[in-house]
Amino acid sequence: MSEALCCLPGCCWNLIQLIGGSSFTGEQRRLCLYAALFLPFRDTIYKDGKGKKVPVVNYIFRDSLKQKASDPETVIKIHRSLDKFLTLIPLLTSNDDTQPAEVDMGMELYDVPITSKLRVATGFLLLEVKEFWRAGLLLSTLLYPSDTDSTQDFLEKQFELDRRRDLFKAAEDSIVNLGLEKVWDLKPLVNGKDIMNVLHLKSGGPIVREWQQKLLAWQLAHPAGTVEECLDWMKETHSKRAKME
């Protein structure tokens, strides 16, 4: 277990105070600190009595801390968001107005215009972690590569913490400016029934879920888009796909 990860909870608390406690609710602060504390165990699993593989974080919360069931679920979601935030931070904080040709998030961005890829990728990430996205972003800024030496003195450490705060604020401001601060409240323009009607399906299934993801990506890429425009895009895309098959 590295020294840096052992120091993470203290650094996390100090950075929360430096940013301003009002940026986080009490619940967000609490679970952010738990996520920092248990980060060394994020890839550790164990087998329960039935031989099922379970994250060890689940065991700690359920059997040792006796906390509510949603706590480990949230902490695990925060942990899973970190690598994606680390990918997005340099893009969110860049002063360059040009958009990246690709955003590698381990997912396909369905026919998304280059100018919208960052918004779509960030939107999908925030939909995963919801109101705890600031916790994921904060931990990611602490894990973000640094040019300074770990043996630095107090003044240098304080300067580094100030840099982490500035990095967090720059990424946070970018997310807010993209209109994604509460993206999980976004109501889908097209529902499952609409999708089934376009595809002439009598029941749902994987194909409907696939199109829900595609349409959500379209909606994130076109925040001012209408229901009609969304359906027109779906019909056109489906028609092209049918011809190719």
PDB file of C-alpha atoms in Angstrom:
ATOM      1  CA  MET A   1       0.000   0.000   0.000  1.00  0.00           C
ATOM      2  CA  SER A   2       1.661   3.192  -1.128  1.00  0.00           C
ATOM      3  CA  GLU A   3       2.380   6.095   1.205  1.00  0.00           C
ATOM      4  CA  ALA A   4       0.420   8.419  -1.079  1.00  0.00           C
ATOM      5  CA  LEU A   5      -2.789   6.381  -0.719  1.00  0.00           C
ATOM      6  CA  CYS A   6      -2.345   6.219   3.062  1.00  0.00           C
ATOM      7  CA  CYS A   7      -2.185  10.024   3.164  1.00  0.00           C
ATOM      8  CA  LEU A   8      -5.185  10.436   0.865  1.00  0.00           C
ATOM      9  CA  PRO A   9      -7.941  10.791   3.534  1.00  0.00           C
ATOM     10  CA  GLY A  10      -6.090  13.657   5.241  1.00  0.00           C
ATOM     11  CA  CYS A  11      -5.379  15.367   1.932  1.00  0.00           C
ATOM     12  CA  CYS A  12      -9.006  14.876   0.949  1.00  0.00           C
ATOM     13  CA  TRP A  13     -10.229  16.573   4.132  1.00  0.00           C
ATOM     14  CA  ASN A  14      -7.776  19.458   3.717  1.00  0.00           C
ATOM     15  CA  LEU A  15      -8.804  19.993   0.103  1.00  0.00           C
ATOM     16  CA  ILE A  16     -12.509  19.980   1.008  1.00  0.00           C
ATOM     17  CA  GLN A  17     -11.819  22.712   3.566  1.00  0.00           C
ATOM     18  CA  LEU A  18      -9.737  24.688   1.070  1.00  0.00           C
ATOM     19  CA  ILE A  19     -12.429  24.478  -1.608  1.00  0.00           C
ATOM     20  CA  GLY A  20     -15.125  25.431   0.877  1.00  0.00           C
ATOM     21  CA  GLY A  21     -17.376  23.091   2.787  1.00  0.00           C
ATOM     22  CA  SER A  22     -20.484  24.619   1.216  1.00  0.00           C
ATOM     23  CA  SER A  23     -19.594  22.939  -2.094  1.00  0.00           C
ATOM     24  CA  PHE A  24     -20.420  19.582  -0.501  1.00  0.00           C
ATOM     25  CA  THR A  25     -23.354  18.370   1.569  1.00  0.00           C
ATOM     26  CA  GLY A  26     -22.620  16.515   4.794  1.00  0.00           C
ATOM     27  CA  GLU A  27     -23.430  13.209   3.093  1.00  0.00           C
ATOM     28  CA  GLN A  28     -21.156  14.003   0.158  1.00  0.00           C
ATOM     29  CA  ARG A  29     -18.282  14.904   2.493  1.00  0.00           C
ATOM     30  CA  ARG A  30     -18.796  11.749   4.541  1.00  0.00           C
ATOM     31  CA  LEU A  31     -18.783   9.382   1.563  1.00  0.00           C
ATOM     32  CA  CYS A  32     -15.972  11.265  -0.156  1.00  0.00           C
ATOM     33  CA  LEU A  33     -13.794  10.642   2.901  1.00  0.00           C
ATOM     34  CA  TYR A  34     -14.844   6.984   3.023  1.00  0.00           C
ATOM     35  CA  ALA A  35     -13.983   6.674  -0.676  1.00  0.00           C
ATOM     36  CA  ALA A  36     -10.542   8.150   0.039  1.00  0.00           C
ATOM     37  CA  LEU A  37     -10.015   5.860   3.035  1.00  0.00           C
ATOM     38  CA  PHE A  38     -10.939   2.678   1.177  1.00  0.00           C
ATOM     39  CA  LEU A  39      -9.352   3.526  -2.177  1.00  0.00           C
ATOM     40  CA  PRO A  40      -6.493   1.016  -1.635  1.00  0.00           C
ATOM     41  CA  PHE A  41      -9.155  -1.734  -1.601  1.00  0.00           C
ATOM     42  CA  ARG A  42     -11.146  -0.698  -4.662  1.00  0.00           C
ATOM     43  CA  ASP A  43      -9.940  -3.690  -6.722  1.00  0.00           C
ATOM     44  CA  THR A  44      -9.989  -6.184  -3.842  1.00  0.00           C
ATOM     45  CA  ILE A  45     -12.693  -8.856  -3.764  1.00  0.00           C
ATOM     46  CA  TYR A  46     -13.559 -11.790  -1.517  1.00  0.00           C
ATOM     47  CA  LYS A  47     -15.868 -14.802  -1.750  1.00  0.00           C
ATOM     48  CA  ASP A  48     -18.896 -14.793   0.506  1.00  0.00           C
ATOM     49  CA  GLY A  49     -20.489 -17.878   2.064  1.00  0.00           C
ATOM     50  CA  LYS A  50     -22.111 -18.781  -1.256  1.00  0.00           C
ATOM     51  CA  GLY A  51     -18.870 -18.484  -3.189  1.00  0.00           C
ATOM     52  CA  LYS A  52     -19.951 -15.236  -4.824  1.00  0.00           C
ATOM     53  CA  LYS A  53     -17.234 -12.668  -5.525  1.00  0.00           C
ATOM     54  CA  VAL A  54     -17.991  -9.456  -3.641  1.00  0.00           C
ATOM     55  CA  PRO A  55     -15.991  -6.192  -3.356  1.00  0.00           C
ATOM     56  CA  VAL A  56     -14.252  -6.093   0.013  1.00  0.00           C
ATOM     57  CA  VAL A  57     -15.603  -2.540   0.470  1.00  0.00           C
ATOM     58  CA  ASN A  58     -19.059  -4.127   0.728  1.00  0.00           C
ATOM     59  CA  TYR A  59     -17.847  -6.378   3.529  1.00  0.00           C
ATOM     60  CA  ILE A  60     -16.253  -3.508   5.448  1.00  0.00           C
ATOM     61  CA  PHE A  61     -19.411  -1.392   5.388  1.00  0.00           C
ATOM     62  CA  ARG A  62     -21.850  -4.220   6.035  1.00  0.00           C
ATOM     63  CA  ASP A  63     -20.037  -6.378   8.591  1.00  0.00           C
ATOM     64  CA  SER A  64     -17.498  -4.046  10.217  1.00  0.00           C
ATOM     65  CA  LEU A  65     -18.973  -0.546  10.107  1.00  0.00           C
ATOM     66  CA  LYS A  66     -22.636  -1.674  10.082  1.00  0.00           C
ATOM     67  CA  GLN A  67     -23.529   1.220   7.780  1.00  0.00           C
ATOM     68  CA  LYS A  68     -26.543   1.465   5.481  1.00  0.00           C
ATOM     69  CA  ALA A  69     -26.535  -0.638   2.308  1.00  0.00           C
ATOM     70  CA  SER A  70     -26.326   2.361  -0.017  1.00  0.00           C
ATOM     71  CA  ASP A  71     -22.971   3.501   1.437  1.00  0.00           C
ATOM     72  CA  PRO A  72     -20.756   0.843  -0.206  1.00  0.00           C
ATOM     73  CA  GLU A  73     -22.700   1.185  -3.466  1.00  0.00           C
ATOM     74  CA  THR A  74     -21.953   4.914  -3.552  1.00  0.00           C
ATOM     75  CA  VAL A  75     -18.302   4.498  -2.564  1.00  0.00           C
ATOM     76  CA  ILE A  76     -17.816   1.870  -5.286  1.00  0.00           C
ATOM     77  CA  LYS A  77     -19.434   4.202  -7.841  1.00  0.00           C
ATOM     78  CA  ILE A  78     -17.050   6.974  -6.783  1.00  0.00           C
ATOM     79  CA  HIS A  79     -14.096   4.594  -7.130  1.00  0.00           C
ATOM     80  CA  ARG A  80     -15.238   3.524 -10.604  1.00  0.00           C
ATOM     81  CA  SER A  81     -15.533   7.147 -11.705  1.00  0.00           C
ATOM     82  CA  LEU A  82     -11.913   8.037 -10.917  1.00  0.00           C
ATOM     83  CA  ASP A  83     -10.167   6.709 -14.026  1.00  0.00           C
ATOM     84  CA  LYS A  84     -12.746   8.408 -16.256  1.00  0.00           C
ATOM     85  CA  PHE A  85     -12.380  11.702 -14.398  1.00  0.00           C
ATOM     86  CA  LEU A  86      -8.599  11.433 -14.767  1.00  0.00           C
ATOM     87  CA  THR A  87      -9.120  11.097 -18.526  1.00  0.00           C
ATOM     88  CA  LEU A  88     -11.485  14.085 -18.644  1.00  0.00           C
ATOM     89  CA  ILE A  89      -9.673  16.527 -16.336  1.00  0.00           C
ATOM     90  CA  PRO A  90      -7.082  17.710 -18.905  1.00  0.00           C
ATOM     91  CA  LEU A  91      -9.869  18.184 -21.455  1.00  0.00           C
ATOM     92  CA  LEU A  92     -12.182  19.996 -19.039  1.00  0.00           C
ATOM     93  CA  THR A  93      -9.427  22.323 -17.829  1.00  0.00           C
ATOM     94  CA  SER A  94      -7.820  23.047 -21.193  1.00  0.00           C
ATOM     95  CA  ASN A  95      -7.744  26.664 -22.367  1.00  0.00           C
ATOM     96  CA  ASP A  96      -7.785  25.429 -25.949  1.00  0.00           C
ATOM     97  CA  ASP A  97     -11.179  25.896 -27.593  1.00  0.00           C
ATOM     98  CA  THR A  98     -10.608  22.987 -29.965  1.00  0.00           C
ATOM     99  CA  GLN A  99     -12.378  19.742 -29.109  1.00  0.00           C
ATOM    100  CA  PRO A 100     -10.568  16.390 -28.988  1.00  0.00           C
ATOM    101  CA  ALA A 101     -11.116  14.091 -31.952  1.00  0.00           C
ATOM    102  CA  GLU A 102     -11.794  11.233 -29.546  1.00  0.00           C
ATOM    103  CA  VAL A 103     -12.549  10.884 -25.857  1.00  0.00           C
ATOM    104  CA  ASP A 104     -11.471   7.426 -24.692  1.00  0.00           C
ATOM    105  CA  MET A 105     -14.027   6.537 -22.023  1.00  0.00           C
ATOM    106  CA  GLY A 106     -14.314   2.825 -22.697  1.00  0.00           C
ATOM    107  CA  MET A 107     -17.612   3.389 -24.486  1.00  0.00           C
ATOM    108  CA  GLU A 108     -18.867   4.065 -27.979  1.00  0.00           C
ATOM    109  CA  LEU A 109     -20.103   7.603 -28.542  1.00  0.00           C
ATOM    110  CA  TYR A 110     -22.848   6.980 -31.087  1.00  0.00           C
ATOM    111  CA  ASP A 111     -22.483   9.272 -34.108  1.00  0.00           C
ATOM    112  CA  VAL A 112     -21.592  12.158 -31.796  1.00  0.00           C
ATOM    113  CA  PRO A 113     -20.219  15.306 -33.484  1.00  0.00           C
ATOM    114  CA  ILE A 114     -16.593  16.020 -32.579  1.00  0.00           C
ATOM    115  CA  THR A 115     -17.625  19.321 -30.983  1.00  0.00           C
ATOM    116  CA  SER A 116     -19.943  17.479 -28.571  1.00  0.00           C
ATOM    117  CA  LYS A 117     -17.840  14.460 -27.558  1.00  0.00           C
ATOM    118  CA  LEU A 118     -16.585  16.038 -24.329  1.00  0.00           C
ATOM    119  CA  ARG A 119     -20.098  17.032 -23.240  1.00  0.00           C
ATOM    120  CA  VAL A 120     -21.494  13.581 -24.013  1.00  0.00           C
ATOM    121  CA  ALA A 121     -18.667  11.685 -22.289  1.00  0.00           C
ATOM    122  CA  THR A 122     -18.872  13.921 -19.206  1.00  0.00           C
ATOM    123  CA  GLY A 123     -22.653  13.629 -19.153  1.00  0.00           C
ATOM    124  CA  PHE A 124     -22.566   9.835 -19.159  1.00  0.00           C
ATOM    125  CA  LEU A 125     -19.998   9.842 -16.341  1.00  0.00           C
ATOM    126  CA  LEU A 126     -22.096  12.146 -14.175  1.00  0.00           C
ATOM    127  CA  LEU A 127     -25.150   9.966 -14.820  1.00  0.00           C
ATOM    128  CA  GLU A 128     -23.217   7.071 -13.258  1.00  0.00           C
ATOM    129  CA  VAL A 129     -22.185   8.861 -10.062  1.00  0.00           C
ATOM    130  CA  LYS A 130     -25.007  11.463  -9.937  1.00  0.00           C
ATOM    131  CA  GLU A 131     -24.901  13.914  -7.011  1.00  0.00           C
ATOM    132  CA  PHE A 132     -21.563  12.477  -5.814  1.00  0.00           C
ATOM    133  CA  TRP A 133     -19.707  13.617  -8.938  1.00  0.00           C
ATOM    134  CA  ARG A 134     -17.890  16.341  -7.014  1.00  0.00           C
ATOM    135  CA  ALA A 135     -16.555  13.667  -4.649  1.00  0.00           C
ATOM    136  CA  GLY A 136     -15.216  11.702  -7.614  1.00  0.00           C
ATOM    137  CA  LEU A 137     -13.754  14.832  -9.163  1.00  0.00           C
ATOM    138  CA  LEU A 138     -12.083  15.878  -5.901  1.00  0.00           C
ATOM    139  CA  LEU A 139     -10.403  12.500  -5.391  1.00  0.00           C
ATOM    140  CA  SER A 140      -9.326  12.514  -9.028  1.00  0.00           C
ATOM    141  CA  THR A 141      -7.654  15.903  -8.644  1.00  0.00           C
ATOM    142  CA  LEU A 142      -5.670  14.474  -5.718  1.00  0.00           C
ATOM    143  CA  LEU A 143      -4.626  11.483  -7.845  1.00  0.00           C
ATOM    144  CA  TYR A 144      -3.821  13.627 -10.879  1.00  0.00           C
ATOM    145  CA  PRO A 145      -0.097  13.462 -11.825  1.00  0.00           C
ATOM    146  CA  SER A 146       2.024  16.096 -10.119  1.00  0.00           C
ATOM    147  CA  ASP A 147       5.358  17.670 -11.023  1.00  0.00           C
ATOM    148  CA  THR A 148       6.321  18.098  -7.377  1.00  0.00           C
ATOM    149  CA  ASP A 149       8.327  15.742  -5.186  1.00  0.00           C
ATOM    150  CA  SER A 150       6.604  13.790  -2.400  1.00  0.00           C
ATOM    151  CA  THR A 151       9.395  14.906  -0.025  1.00  0.00           C
ATOM    152  CA  GLN A 152       8.482  18.581  -0.365  1.00  0.00           C
ATOM    153  CA  ASP A 153       8.402  20.854   2.689  1.00  0.00           C
ATOM    154  CA  PHE A 154       5.278  22.412   4.218  1.00  0.00           C
ATOM    155  CA  LEU A 155       5.190  25.523   2.029  1.00  0.00           C
ATOM    156  CA  GLU A 156       5.568  23.449  -1.125  1.00  0.00           C
ATOM    157  CA  LYS A 157       2.853  21.061   0.049  1.00  0.00           C
ATOM    158  CA  GLN A 158       0.501  23.976   0.675  1.00  0.00           C
ATOM    159  CA  PHE A 159       1.276  25.344  -2.781  1.00  0.00           C
ATOM    160  CA  GLU A 160       0.518  21.910  -4.259  1.00  0.00           C
ATOM    161  CA  LEU A 161      -2.806  21.783  -2.382  1.00  0.00           C
ATOM    162  CA  ASP A 162      -3.642  25.215  -3.788  1.00  0.00           C
ATOM    163  CA  ARG A 163      -2.916  23.865  -7.270  1.00  0.00           C
ATOM    164  CA  ARG A 164      -5.244  20.918  -6.637  1.00  0.00           C
ATOM    165  CA  ARG A 165      -7.971  23.322  -5.547  1.00  0.00           C
ATOM    166  CA  ASP A 166      -7.515  25.374  -8.722  1.00  0.00           C
ATOM    167  CA  LEU A 167      -7.629  22.197 -10.814  1.00  0.00           C
ATOM    168  CA  PHE A 168     -10.852  21.097  -9.116  1.00  0.00           C
ATOM    169  CA  LYS A 169     -12.484  24.506  -9.561  1.00  0.00           C
ATOM    170  CA  ALA A 170     -11.493  24.697 -13.239  1.00  0.00           C
ATOM    171  CA  ALA A 171     -12.986  21.264 -13.970  1.00  0.00           C
ATOM    172  CA  GLU A 172     -16.070  21.995 -11.850  1.00  0.00           C
ATOM    173  CA  ASP A 173     -16.666  25.312 -13.644  1.00  0.00           C
ATOM    174  CA  SER A 174     -16.332  23.581 -16.999  1.00  0.00           C
ATOM    175  CA  ILE A 175     -18.925  20.960 -16.034  1.00  0.00           C
ATOM    176  CA  VAL A 176     -21.322  23.658 -14.814  1.00  0.00           C
ATOM    177  CA  ASN A 177     -20.772  25.706 -17.987  1.00  0.00           C
ATOM    178  CA  LEU A 178     -21.571  22.612 -20.050  1.00  0.00           C
ATOM    179  CA  GLY A 179     -24.939  22.534 -18.294  1.00  0.00           C
ATOM    180  CA  LEU A 180     -24.287  19.129 -16.726  1.00  0.00           C
ATOM    181  CA  GLU A 181     -24.336  19.981 -13.013  1.00  0.00           C
ATOM    182  CA  LYS A 182     -27.585  18.014 -12.478  1.00  0.00           C
ATOM    183  CA  VAL A 183     -27.710  16.029 -15.705  1.00  0.00           C
ATOM    184  CA  TRP A 184     -29.384  13.080 -13.936  1.00  0.00           C
ATOM    185  CA  ASP A 185     -32.554  15.208 -13.762  1.00  0.00           C
ATOM    186  CA  LEU A 186     -32.622  15.297 -17.574  1.00  0.00           C
ATOM    187  CA  LYS A 187     -35.874  13.841 -18.883  1.00  0.00           C
ATOM    188  CA  PRO A 188     -35.430  11.646 -21.989  1.00  0.00           C
ATOM    189  CA  LEU A 189     -37.001  13.164 -25.091  1.00  0.00           C
ATOM    190  CA  VAL A 190     -38.000   9.717 -26.332  1.00  0.00           C
ATOM    191  CA  ASN A 191     -39.301   6.852 -24.166  1.00  0.00           C
ATOM    192  CA  GLY A 192     -39.244   3.097 -24.652  1.00  0.00           C
ATOM    193  CA  LYS A 193     -42.698   3.037 -26.220  1.00  0.00           C
ATOM    194  CA  ASP A 194     -41.630   5.596 -28.835  1.00  0.00           C
ATOM    195  CA  ILE A 195     -38.570   3.489 -29.648  1.00  0.00           C
ATOM    196  CA  MET A 196     -40.693   0.347 -30.033  1.00  0.00           C
ATOM    197  CA  ASN A 197     -43.057   2.200 -32.381  1.00  0.00           C
ATOM    198  CA  VAL A 198     -40.217   3.361 -34.635  1.00  0.00           C
ATOM    199  CA  LEU A 199     -38.652  -0.110 -34.686  1.00  0.00           C
ATOM    200  CA  HIS A 200     -42.060  -1.832 -35.041  1.00  0.00           C
ATOM    201  CA  LEU A 201     -41.463  -3.961 -31.969  1.00  0.00           C
ATOM    202  CA  LYS A 202     -44.154  -5.592 -29.838  1.00  0.00           C
ATOM    203  CA  SER A 203     -41.976  -5.936 -26.741  1.00  0.00           C
ATOM    204  CA  GLY A 204     -38.838  -4.434 -25.273  1.00  0.00           C
ATOM    205  CA  GLY A 205     -35.423  -5.993 -24.890  1.00  0.00           C
ATOM    206  CA  PRO A 206     -31.718  -5.337 -25.505  1.00  0.00           C
ATOM    207  CA  ILE A 207     -32.371  -3.473 -28.754  1.00  0.00           C
ATOM    208  CA  VAL A 208     -34.556  -0.945 -26.915  1.00  0.00           C
ATOM    209  CA  ARG A 209     -31.903  -0.421 -24.228  1.00  0.00           C
ATOM    210  CA  GLU A 210     -29.280   0.030 -26.948  1.00  0.00           C
ATOM    211  CA  TRP A 211     -31.364   2.741 -28.598  1.00  0.00           C
ATOM    212  CA  GLN A 212     -32.038   4.422 -25.258  1.00  0.00           C
ATOM    213  CA  GLN A 213     -28.263   4.871 -24.896  1.00  0.00           C
ATOM    214  CA  LYS A 214     -27.924   6.152 -28.455  1.00  0.00           C
ATOM    215  CA  LEU A 215     -30.767   8.616 -27.999  1.00  0.00           C
ATOM    216  CA  LEU A 216     -29.371   9.804 -24.678  1.00  0.00           C
ATOM    217  CA  ALA A 217     -26.038  10.471 -26.401  1.00  0.00           C
ATOM    218  CA  TRP A 218     -27.897  12.420 -29.111  1.00  0.00           C
ATOM    219  CA  GLN A 219     -29.762  14.435 -26.472  1.00  0.00           C
ATOM    220  CA  LEU A 220     -26.545  15.273 -24.621  1.00  0.00           C
ATOM    221  CA  ALA A 221     -24.945  16.310 -27.906  1.00  0.00           C
ATOM    222  CA  HIS A 222     -27.974  18.458 -28.818  1.00  0.00           C
ATOM    223  CA  PRO A 223     -29.163  20.084 -25.552  1.00  0.00           C
ATOM    224  CA  ALA A 224     -31.602  22.317 -27.457  1.00  0.00           C
ATOM    225  CA  GLY A 225     -32.938  19.432 -29.571  1.00  0.00           C
ATOM    226  CA  THR A 226     -36.664  18.696 -29.788  1.00  0.00           C
ATOM    227  CA  VAL A 227     -38.614  15.438 -29.642  1.00  0.00           C
ATOM    228  CA  GLU A 228     -39.278  15.672 -33.381  1.00  0.00           C
ATOM    229  CA  GLU A 229     -35.596  16.209 -34.204  1.00  0.00           C
ATOM    230  CA  CYS A 230     -34.611  13.307 -31.966  1.00  0.00           C
ATOM    231  CA  LEU A 231     -37.136  10.964 -33.598  1.00  0.00           C
ATOM    232  CA  ASP A 232     -36.105  12.111 -37.085  1.00  0.00           C
ATOM    233  CA  TRP A 233     -32.475  11.313 -36.263  1.00  0.00           C
ATOM    234  CA  MET A 234     -33.462   7.888 -34.932  1.00  0.00           C
ATOM    235  CA  LYS A 235     -35.526   7.035 -38.015  1.00  0.00           C
ATOM    236  CA  GLU A 236     -32.743   8.145 -40.338  1.00  0.00           C
ATOM    237  CA  THR A 237     -30.083   6.238 -38.402  1.00  0.00           C
ATOM    238  CA  HIS A 238     -32.241   3.108 -38.184  1.00  0.00           C
ATOM    239  CA  SER A 239     -32.962   3.284 -41.912  1.00  0.00           C
ATOM    240  CA  LYS A 240     -29.243   3.523 -42.750  1.00  0.00           C
ATOM    241  CA  ARG A 241     -28.483   0.624 -40.434  1.00  0.00           C
ATOM    242  CA  ALA A 242     -31.224  -1.529 -42.005  1.00  0.00           C
ATOM    243  CA  LYS A 243     -29.862  -0.873 -45.508  1.00  0.00           C
ATOM    244  CA  MET A 244     -26.345  -1.838 -44.449  1.00  0.00           C
ATOM    245  CA  GLU A 245     -27.622  -5.114 -43.043  1.00  0.00           C
TER     246      GLU A 245
END
